């Protein structure tokens, strides 16, 4: 891969879709689909409880403002009931997500490792820059791809459900507040992408720099006797120092980009807490809504904006994931080129 290119392309995304499809239609695909359906069902429960909780919060705060003890006690108990239900569903959701992620990791690791060994690709890739560090791609990259892909898919699905659920709540409270949330999230996402875009390529490079340094250390240990015999200690030390310098220089670039991105995201997140109160409080002061509407609007606004602002809040994680997806896509595609080919002695001879 040309290191100046952006590592994510339509081809990479097609490769990811193909990998997911193979998993869902494999021998363990039935079990995987069942777990996926369970996850979406639990996700619906969580969003439903969040909407219910917003109304309980509204009436609870209004009861306090009216000094209504009976209402206060009633909605306090409802709070506890919804909290208990939400906790149970959230734990089951996390357990199911981890189980599905492990199932996918096992399947993909076994498939890629099988092709890698059966077709002797460790010989084919020995001198190819395009498939560098295959050991890391099979171990760390597959681990991250399976767990993080599942996490992002569920995050996007949950964000969509949250946006639909709380858009209705926010519209019923204040159409202006809904419009502000949409415009604020779109503008913020565009600016976050502009600030953080270099992170994807930098994260891609960092994985290679780390793996190259580790490989150099392993090679030094394995060839220790030869190095001493040839009196190459100074040369080897210079090579290791060069690897360290390249690694550190790239990390410095990542830190600089993260600094700029964090300046923006910190201010962006603080404003989320203030905007709904500023817009709804004057309406309450004029006596047009009850006090609890302020609490409900703040909760609905934060939930809706959180759903719309996934790019902003998760950009650093997305950039790391994008680099992993690109790296593993290259290796999986290379491996699967040989998956269905007949094996022959000539084909297995490197060079």
CSV table of C-alpha atoms in Angstrom, one decimal:
chain,number,residue,atom,x,y,z
A,1,UNK,CA,0.0,0.0,0.0
A,2,UNK,CA,1.2,3.5,-0.8
A,3,UNK,CA,1.7,5.2,2.5
A,4,UNK,CA,0.4,8.5,1.1
A,5,UNK,CA,-3.0,7.0,0.3
A,6,UNK,CA,-6.0,7.2,2.6
A,7,UNK,CA,-6.3,3.6,3.8
A,8,UNK,CA,-10.1,3.3,3.6
A,9,UNK,CA,-11.7,2.8,0.2
A,10,UNK,CA,-14.9,1.3,-1.2
A,11,UNK,CA,-13.1,-1.8,-1.9
A,12,UNK,CA,-12.1,-2.1,1.8
A,13,UNK,CA,-15.7,-1.7,2.8
A,14,UNK,CA,-16.8,-4.3,0.3
A,15,UNK,CA,-14.2,-6.6,1.7
A,16,UNK,CA,-15.6,-6.1,5.2
A,17,UNK,CA,-19.1,-6.8,4.0
A,18,UNK,CA,-17.9,-10.0,2.4
A,19,UNK,CA,-16.2,-11.1,5.6
A,20,UNK,CA,-19.3,-10.5,7.6
A,21,UNK,CA,-21.4,-12.4,5.1
A,22,UNK,CA,-19.1,-15.4,5.2
A,23,UNK,CA,-19.4,-15.4,9.0
A,24,UNK,CA,-23.2,-15.2,9.0
A,25,UNK,CA,-23.6,-18.0,6.4
A,26,UNK,CA,-20.9,-20.2,8.0
A,27,UNK,CA,-21.4,-23.3,10.2
A,28,UNK,CA,-21.7,-21.0,13.2
A,29,UNK,CA,-23.8,-18.5,11.3
A,30,UNK,CA,-27.2,-19.7,12.8
A,31,UNK,CA,-25.9,-19.1,16.3
A,32,UNK,CA,-24.5,-15.7,15.3
A,33,UNK,CA,-27.8,-14.6,13.7
A,34,UNK,CA,-29.7,-15.6,16.9
A,35,UNK,CA,-27.3,-13.6,19.1
A,36,UNK,CA,-27.6,-10.6,16.7
A,37,UNK,CA,-31.4,-10.7,16.9
A,38,UNK,CA,-31.2,-10.9,20.7
A,39,UNK,CA,-28.9,-7.8,20.7
A,40,UNK,CA,-31.4,-5.8,18.7
A,41,UNK,CA,-34.3,-6.9,20.9
A,42,UNK,CA,-32.4,-5.8,24.0
A,43,UNK,CA,-31.4,-2.6,22.3
A,44,UNK,CA,-35.1,-1.8,21.7
A,45,UNK,CA,-35.8,-2.5,25.4
A,46,UNK,CA,-33.0,-0.1,26.5
A,47,UNK,CA,-34.3,2.7,24.3
A,48,UNK,CA,-37.9,2.2,25.4
A,49,UNK,CA,-36.8,2.4,29.0
A,50,UNK,CA,-34.8,5.6,28.3
A,51,UNK,CA,-37.9,7.3,26.8
A,52,UNK,CA,-40.0,6.1,29.8
A,53,UNK,CA,-37.4,7.4,32.1
A,54,UNK,CA,-37.4,10.9,30.5
A,55,UNK,CA,-41.1,11.2,31.3
A,56,UNK,CA,-40.7,9.9,34.8
A,57,UNK,CA,-37.9,12.5,35.3
A,58,UNK,CA,-40.3,15.2,34.0
A,59,UNK,CA,-43.1,14.4,36.4
A,60,UNK,CA,-40.6,13.7,39.3
A,61,UNK,CA,-39.1,17.2,39.0
A,62,UNK,CA,-42.6,18.8,38.6
A,63,UNK,CA,-43.7,17.0,41.8
A,64,UNK,CA,-40.7,18.5,43.6
A,65,UNK,CA,-41.5,22.0,42.3
A,66,UNK,CA,-45.2,21.7,43.4
A,67,UNK,CA,-44.1,20.2,46.8
A,68,UNK,CA,-46.3,17.2,46.0
A,69,UNK,CA,-45.0,14.5,48.5
A,70,UNK,CA,-47.3,11.7,47.2
A,71,UNK,CA,-46.2,12.4,43.6
A,72,UNK,CA,-42.6,12.6,44.7
A,73,UNK,CA,-42.7,9.1,46.4
A,74,UNK,CA,-44.6,7.6,43.5
A,75,UNK,CA,-42.2,8.7,40.8
A,76,UNK,CA,-39.2,7.9,43.0
A,77,UNK,CA,-40.3,4.3,43.1
A,78,UNK,CA,-40.9,4.3,39.4
A,79,UNK,CA,-37.3,5.6,39.0
A,80,UNK,CA,-36.0,2.7,41.0
A,81,UNK,CA,-38.0,0.1,39.0
A,82,UNK,CA,-36.9,1.5,35.6
A,83,UNK,CA,-33.3,1.7,36.9
A,84,UNK,CA,-33.4,-2.0,38.0
A,85,UNK,CA,-34.8,-3.0,34.6
A,86,UNK,CA,-32.3,-1.0,32.7
A,87,UNK,CA,-29.4,-2.5,34.7
A,88,UNK,CA,-30.6,-6.0,34.0
A,89,UNK,CA,-31.1,-5.4,30.2
A,90,UNK,CA,-27.7,-3.5,29.9
A,91,UNK,CA,-25.8,-6.4,31.6
A,92,UNK,CA,-27.5,-9.0,29.3
A,93,UNK,CA,-26.8,-6.8,26.3
A,94,UNK,CA,-23.1,-6.6,27.1
A,95,UNK,CA,-22.8,-10.3,27.8
A,96,UNK,CA,-24.5,-11.1,24.4
A,97,UNK,CA,-22.3,-8.6,22.6
A,98,UNK,CA,-19.1,-10.1,24.0
A,99,UNK,CA,-20.2,-13.7,23.3
A,100,UNK,CA,-21.0,-12.8,19.6
A,101,UNK,CA,-17.7,-11.0,19.3
A,102,UNK,CA,-15.8,-14.0,20.6
A,103,UNK,CA,-17.7,-16.3,18.2
A,104,UNK,CA,-16.7,-14.1,15.2
A,105,UNK,CA,-13.1,-13.8,16.3
A,106,UNK,CA,-12.7,-17.6,16.7
A,107,UNK,CA,-14.3,-18.2,13.2
A,108,UNK,CA,-12.2,-15.6,11.4
A,109,UNK,CA,-9.0,-16.5,13.1
A,110,UNK,CA,-9.4,-20.2,12.3
A,111,UNK,CA,-10.3,-19.4,8.7
A,112,UNK,CA,-7.4,-17.1,8.0
A,113,UNK,CA,-4.9,-19.2,9.9
A,114,UNK,CA,-6.1,-22.3,8.0
A,115,UNK,CA,-5.5,-20.7,4.7
A,116,UNK,CA,-2.2,-19.1,5.8
A,117,UNK,CA,-0.8,-22.5,6.8
A,118,UNK,CA,-2.5,-24.8,4.2
A,119,UNK,CA,-1.3,-22.6,1.3
A,120,UNK,CA,2.0,-21.8,2.9
A,121,UNK,CA,1.4,-18.1,2.6
A,122,UNK,CA,4.1,-17.5,5.2
A,123,UNK,CA,6.5,-18.3,2.4
A,124,UNK,CA,4.8,-16.2,-0.2
A,125,UNK,CA,4.7,-13.1,2.0
A,126,UNK,CA,8.2,-13.3,3.3
A,127,UNK,CA,9.5,-10.6,1.0
A,128,UNK,CA,6.4,-8.6,0.2
A,129,UNK,CA,6.0,-5.1,1.6
A,130,UNK,CA,2.2,-5.1,0.9
A,131,UNK,CA,1.6,-7.8,3.4
A,132,UNK,CA,3.9,-6.8,6.2
A,133,UNK,CA,3.7,-8.3,9.7
A,134,UNK,CA,1.2,-11.1,8.9
A,135,UNK,CA,1.5,-12.4,12.5
A,136,UNK,CA,0.2,-9.2,13.9
A,137,UNK,CA,-2.7,-9.0,11.4
A,138,UNK,CA,-3.8,-12.5,12.3
A,139,UNK,CA,-3.7,-11.9,16.1
A,140,UNK,CA,-4.2,-8.3,17.0
A,141,UNK,CA,-5.9,-7.0,13.9
A,142,UNK,CA,-8.5,-9.8,13.8
A,143,UNK,CA,-9.2,-9.3,17.5
A,144,UNK,CA,-9.8,-5.6,17.0
A,145,UNK,CA,-11.7,-6.0,13.8
A,146,UNK,CA,-14.3,-8.4,15.2
A,147,UNK,CA,-14.9,-6.7,18.6
A,148,UNK,CA,-14.8,-3.1,17.3
A,149,UNK,CA,-16.8,-3.8,14.2
A,150,UNK,CA,-19.6,-5.3,16.3
A,151,UNK,CA,-19.3,-2.5,18.8
A,152,UNK,CA,-19.6,0.2,16.0
A,153,UNK,CA,-22.5,-1.6,14.2
A,154,UNK,CA,-24.5,-1.8,17.5
A,155,UNK,CA,-23.5,1.8,18.3
A,156,UNK,CA,-24.9,3.1,15.0
A,157,UNK,CA,-28.0,1.0,15.3
A,158,UNK,CA,-28.6,2.2,18.9
A,159,UNK,CA,-27.9,5.8,17.8
A,160,UNK,CA,-30.5,5.4,15.1
A,161,UNK,CA,-33.1,4.1,17.5
A,162,UNK,CA,-32.3,6.8,20.0
A,163,UNK,CA,-32.6,9.5,17.3
A,164,UNK,CA,-36.0,8.2,16.3
A,165,UNK,CA,-37.2,7.8,19.8
A,166,UNK,CA,-36.1,11.1,21.2
A,167,UNK,CA,-36.9,13.2,18.1
A,168,UNK,CA,-40.5,12.6,18.8
A,169,UNK,CA,-40.1,13.5,22.5
A,170,UNK,CA,-38.1,16.7,21.7
A,171,UNK,CA,-40.5,17.7,18.9
A,172,UNK,CA,-43.4,17.5,21.4
A,173,UNK,CA,-41.5,19.7,23.8
A,174,UNK,CA,-40.0,22.2,21.4
A,175,UNK,CA,-39.6,21.9,17.6
A,176,UNK,CA,-37.0,24.7,17.8
A,177,UNK,CA,-34.9,22.5,20.2
A,178,UNK,CA,-35.0,19.6,17.7
A,179,UNK,CA,-33.8,21.9,14.9
A,180,UNK,CA,-31.0,23.3,17.0
A,181,UNK,CA,-29.9,19.7,17.9
A,182,UNK,CA,-29.8,18.6,14.2
A,183,UNK,CA,-27.9,21.7,13.0
A,184,UNK,CA,-25.5,21.7,15.9
A,185,UNK,CA,-24.6,18.0,15.4
A,186,UNK,CA,-24.2,18.2,11.7
A,187,UNK,CA,-21.9,21.3,11.9
A,188,UNK,CA,-19.9,19.7,14.8
A,189,UNK,CA,-19.5,16.4,12.9
A,190,UNK,CA,-18.2,18.2,9.8
A,191,UNK,CA,-15.6,20.2,11.8
A,192,UNK,CA,-14.5,17.1,13.8
A,193,UNK,CA,-13.9,15.1,10.5
A,194,UNK,CA,-11.8,18.0,9.2
A,195,UNK,CA,-9.7,18.2,12.4
A,196,UNK,CA,-9.3,14.4,12.9
A,197,UNK,CA,-9.0,13.0,9.4
A,198,UNK,CA,-5.2,12.7,9.6
A,199,UNK,CA,-5.6,10.3,12.5
A,200,UNK,CA,-6.7,7.4,10.2
A,201,UNK,CA,-3.5,7.4,8.2
A,202,UNK,CA,-1.4,8.0,11.2
A,203,UNK,CA,-3.0,5.1,13.1
A,204,UNK,CA,-2.4,2.9,10.1
A,205,UNK,CA,1.3,3.8,10.0
A,206,UNK,CA,1.6,3.4,13.8
A,207,UNK,CA,0.5,-0.2,13.7
A,208,UNK,CA,3.3,-0.9,11.2
A,209,UNK,CA,5.9,1.0,13.1
A,210,UNK,CA,5.1,-0.9,16.3
A,211,UNK,CA,5.2,-4.2,14.5
A,212,UNK,CA,8.4,-3.4,12.6
A,213,UNK,CA,10.1,-2.5,15.9
A,214,UNK,CA,8.9,-5.7,17.5
A,215,UNK,CA,10.0,-7.8,14.5
A,216,UNK,CA,13.5,-6.2,14.6
A,217,UNK,CA,13.9,-7.1,18.3
A,218,UNK,CA,12.8,-10.7,17.6
A,219,UNK,CA,15.2,-11.0,14.7
A,220,UNK,CA,18.0,-9.6,16.9
A,221,UNK,CA,17.4,-12.2,19.6
A,222,UNK,CA,17.2,-15.0,17.1
A,223,UNK,CA,20.4,-14.0,15.3
A,224,UNK,CA,22.3,-13.0,18.4
A,225,UNK,CA,25.2,-15.4,17.8
A,226,UNK,CA,25.6,-14.3,14.2
A,227,UNK,CA,25.5,-10.6,15.1
A,228,UNK,CA,28.3,-11.1,17.6
A,229,UNK,CA,30.3,-13.3,15.2
A,230,UNK,CA,30.1,-10.7,12.4
A,231,UNK,CA,30.7,-7.8,14.9
A,232,UNK,CA,27.4,-6.1,13.8
A,233,UNK,CA,26.3,-4.7,17.2
A,234,UNK,CA,26.7,-1.1,16.2
A,235,UNK,CA,24.8,-1.6,13.0
A,236,UNK,CA,21.9,-3.5,14.8
A,237,UNK,CA,21.7,-0.8,17.5
A,238,UNK,CA,21.4,1.9,14.8
A,239,UNK,CA,18.6,0.0,13.1
A,240,UNK,CA,16.7,-0.4,16.4
A,241,UNK,CA,17.2,3.3,17.2
A,242,UNK,CA,15.9,4.2,13.7
A,243,UNK,CA,12.8,2.1,14.3
A,244,UNK,CA,12.2,3.8,17.7
A,245,UNK,CA,12.7,7.3,16.1
A,246,UNK,CA,10.1,6.5,13.4
A,247,UNK,CA,7.7,5.2,16.0
A,248,UNK,CA,8.0,8.1,18.3
A,249,UNK,CA,7.8,10.7,15.5
A,250,UNK,CA,4.5,9.2,14.3
A,251,UNK,CA,3.1,9.2,17.9
A,252,UNK,CA,4.0,12.9,18.2
A,253,UNK,CA,1.9,13.6,15.1
A,254,UNK,CA,-1.0,11.6,16.6
A,255,UNK,CA,-0.7,13.6,19.9
A,256,UNK,CA,-0.8,16.9,18.0
A,257,UNK,CA,-3.9,15.9,16.1
A,258,UNK,CA,-5.6,14.6,19.2
A,259,UNK,CA,-4.8,17.9,21.0
A,260,UNK,CA,-6.6,19.9,18.4
A,261,UNK,CA,-9.5,17.5,18.3
A,262,UNK,CA,-9.9,17.5,22.1
A,263,UNK,CA,-10.0,21.3,22.2
A,264,UNK,CA,-13.1,21.1,19.9
A,265,UNK,CA,-14.8,18.1,21.5
A,266,UNK,CA,-14.5,19.3,25.0
A,267,UNK,CA,-16.1,22.6,24.2
A,268,UNK,CA,-18.7,20.9,22.1
A,269,UNK,CA,-19.8,18.5,24.9
A,270,UNK,CA,-20.0,21.3,27.5
A,271,UNK,CA,-22.4,23.3,25.3
A,272,UNK,CA,-24.7,20.3,25.0
A,273,UNK,CA,-25.5,20.6,28.7
A,274,UNK,CA,-26.3,24.3,28.5
A,275,UNK,CA,-28.3,24.8,25.3
A,276,UNK,CA,-31.6,23.0,26.2
A,277,UNK,CA,-31.8,24.8,29.6
A,278,UNK,CA,-31.2,28.2,27.9
A,279,UNK,CA,-33.9,27.6,25.3
A,280,UNK,CA,-36.6,26.0,27.6
A,281,UNK,CA,-36.1,28.0,30.9
A,282,UNK,CA,-37.6,31.2,29.5
A,283,UNK,CA,-40.7,29.3,28.5
A,284,UNK,CA,-41.0,27.9,32.0
A,285,UNK,CA,-40.5,31.4,33.5
A,286,UNK,CA,-43.4,32.7,31.4
A,287,UNK,CA,-45.5,29.9,32.9
A,288,UNK,CA,-46.1,28.0,29.6
A,289,UNK,CA,-44.7,24.7,30.7
A,290,UNK,CA,-44.1,22.9,34.0
A,291,UNK,CA,-40.7,22.7,35.7
A,292,UNK,CA,-40.2,19.1,34.8
A,293,UNK,CA,-40.1,19.9,31.1
A,294,UNK,CA,-36.7,21.5,31.6
A,295,UNK,CA,-35.3,18.3,33.0
A,296,UNK,CA,-37.0,16.2,30.2
A,297,UNK,CA,-35.8,18.5,27.5
A,298,UNK,CA,-32.2,18.4,28.7
A,299,UNK,CA,-32.3,14.6,28.8
A,300,UNK,CA,-33.9,14.3,25.4
A,301,UNK,CA,-31.6,16.9,23.9
A,302,UNK,CA,-28.5,15.2,25.3
A,303,UNK,CA,-29.6,11.7,24.1
A,304,UNK,CA,-30.5,13.0,20.6
A,305,UNK,CA,-27.4,15.0,20.2
A,306,UNK,CA,-25.3,12.0,21.5
A,307,UNK,CA,-26.9,9.9,18.7
A,308,UNK,CA,-26.2,12.5,16.1
A,309,UNK,CA,-22.7,13.2,17.3
A,310,UNK,CA,-21.2,9.7,17.2
A,311,UNK,CA,-18.5,10.9,14.7
A,312,UNK,CA,-17.4,13.6,17.2
A,313,UNK,CA,-17.4,11.5,20.4
A,314,UNK,CA,-15.9,8.4,18.8
A,315,UNK,CA,-13.6,9.9,16.2
A,316,UNK,CA,-10.4,8.7,17.8
A,317,UNK,CA,-11.7,5.2,18.1
A,318,UNK,CA,-13.0,5.3,14.6
A,319,UNK,CA,-9.7,6.4,13.2
A,320,UNK,CA,-7.9,3.5,14.9
A,321,UNK,CA,-10.5,1.0,13.7
A,322,UNK,CA,-10.3,2.3,10.2
A,323,UNK,CA,-6.6,1.6,10.1
A,324,UNK,CA,-7.1,-1.9,11.5
A,325,UNK,CA,-9.8,-2.6,8.9
A,326,UNK,CA,-7.6,-1.5,6.1
A,327,UNK,CA,-4.6,-3.6,7.2
A,328,UNK,CA,-6.6,-6.7,7.8
A,329,UNK,CA,-8.6,-6.3,4.6
A,330,UNK,CA,-5.3,-6.4,2.6
A,331,UNK,CA,-4.2,-9.6,4.3
A,332,UNK,CA,-7.6,-11.4,4.2
A,333,UNK,CA,-8.0,-10.6,0.6
A,334,UNK,CA,-4.5,-11.9,-0.1
A,335,UNK,CA,-5.2,-15.1,1.8
A,336,UNK,CA,-8.6,-15.8,0.3
A,337,UNK,CA,-7.2,-15.5,-3.2
A,338,UNK,CA,-5.8,-18.9,-2.5
A,339,UNK,CA,-8.6,-20.4,-0.4
A,340,UNK,CA,-10.4,-22.1,-3.4
A,341,UNK,CA,-7.4,-22.7,-5.6
A,342,UNK,CA,-6.2,-26.3,-6.0
A,343,UNK,CA,-2.9,-26.9,-4.1
A,344,UNK,CA,0.1,-27.8,-6.1
A,345,UNK,CA,3.8,-28.3,-5.2
A,346,UNK,CA,4.8,-25.6,-7.7
A,347,UNK,CA,2.3,-23.1,-6.4
A,348,UNK,CA,3.7,-23.6,-2.9
A,349,UNK,CA,7.2,-22.8,-3.8
A,350,UNK,CA,8.1,-19.2,-2.9
A,351,UNK,CA,9.6,-16.9,-5.5
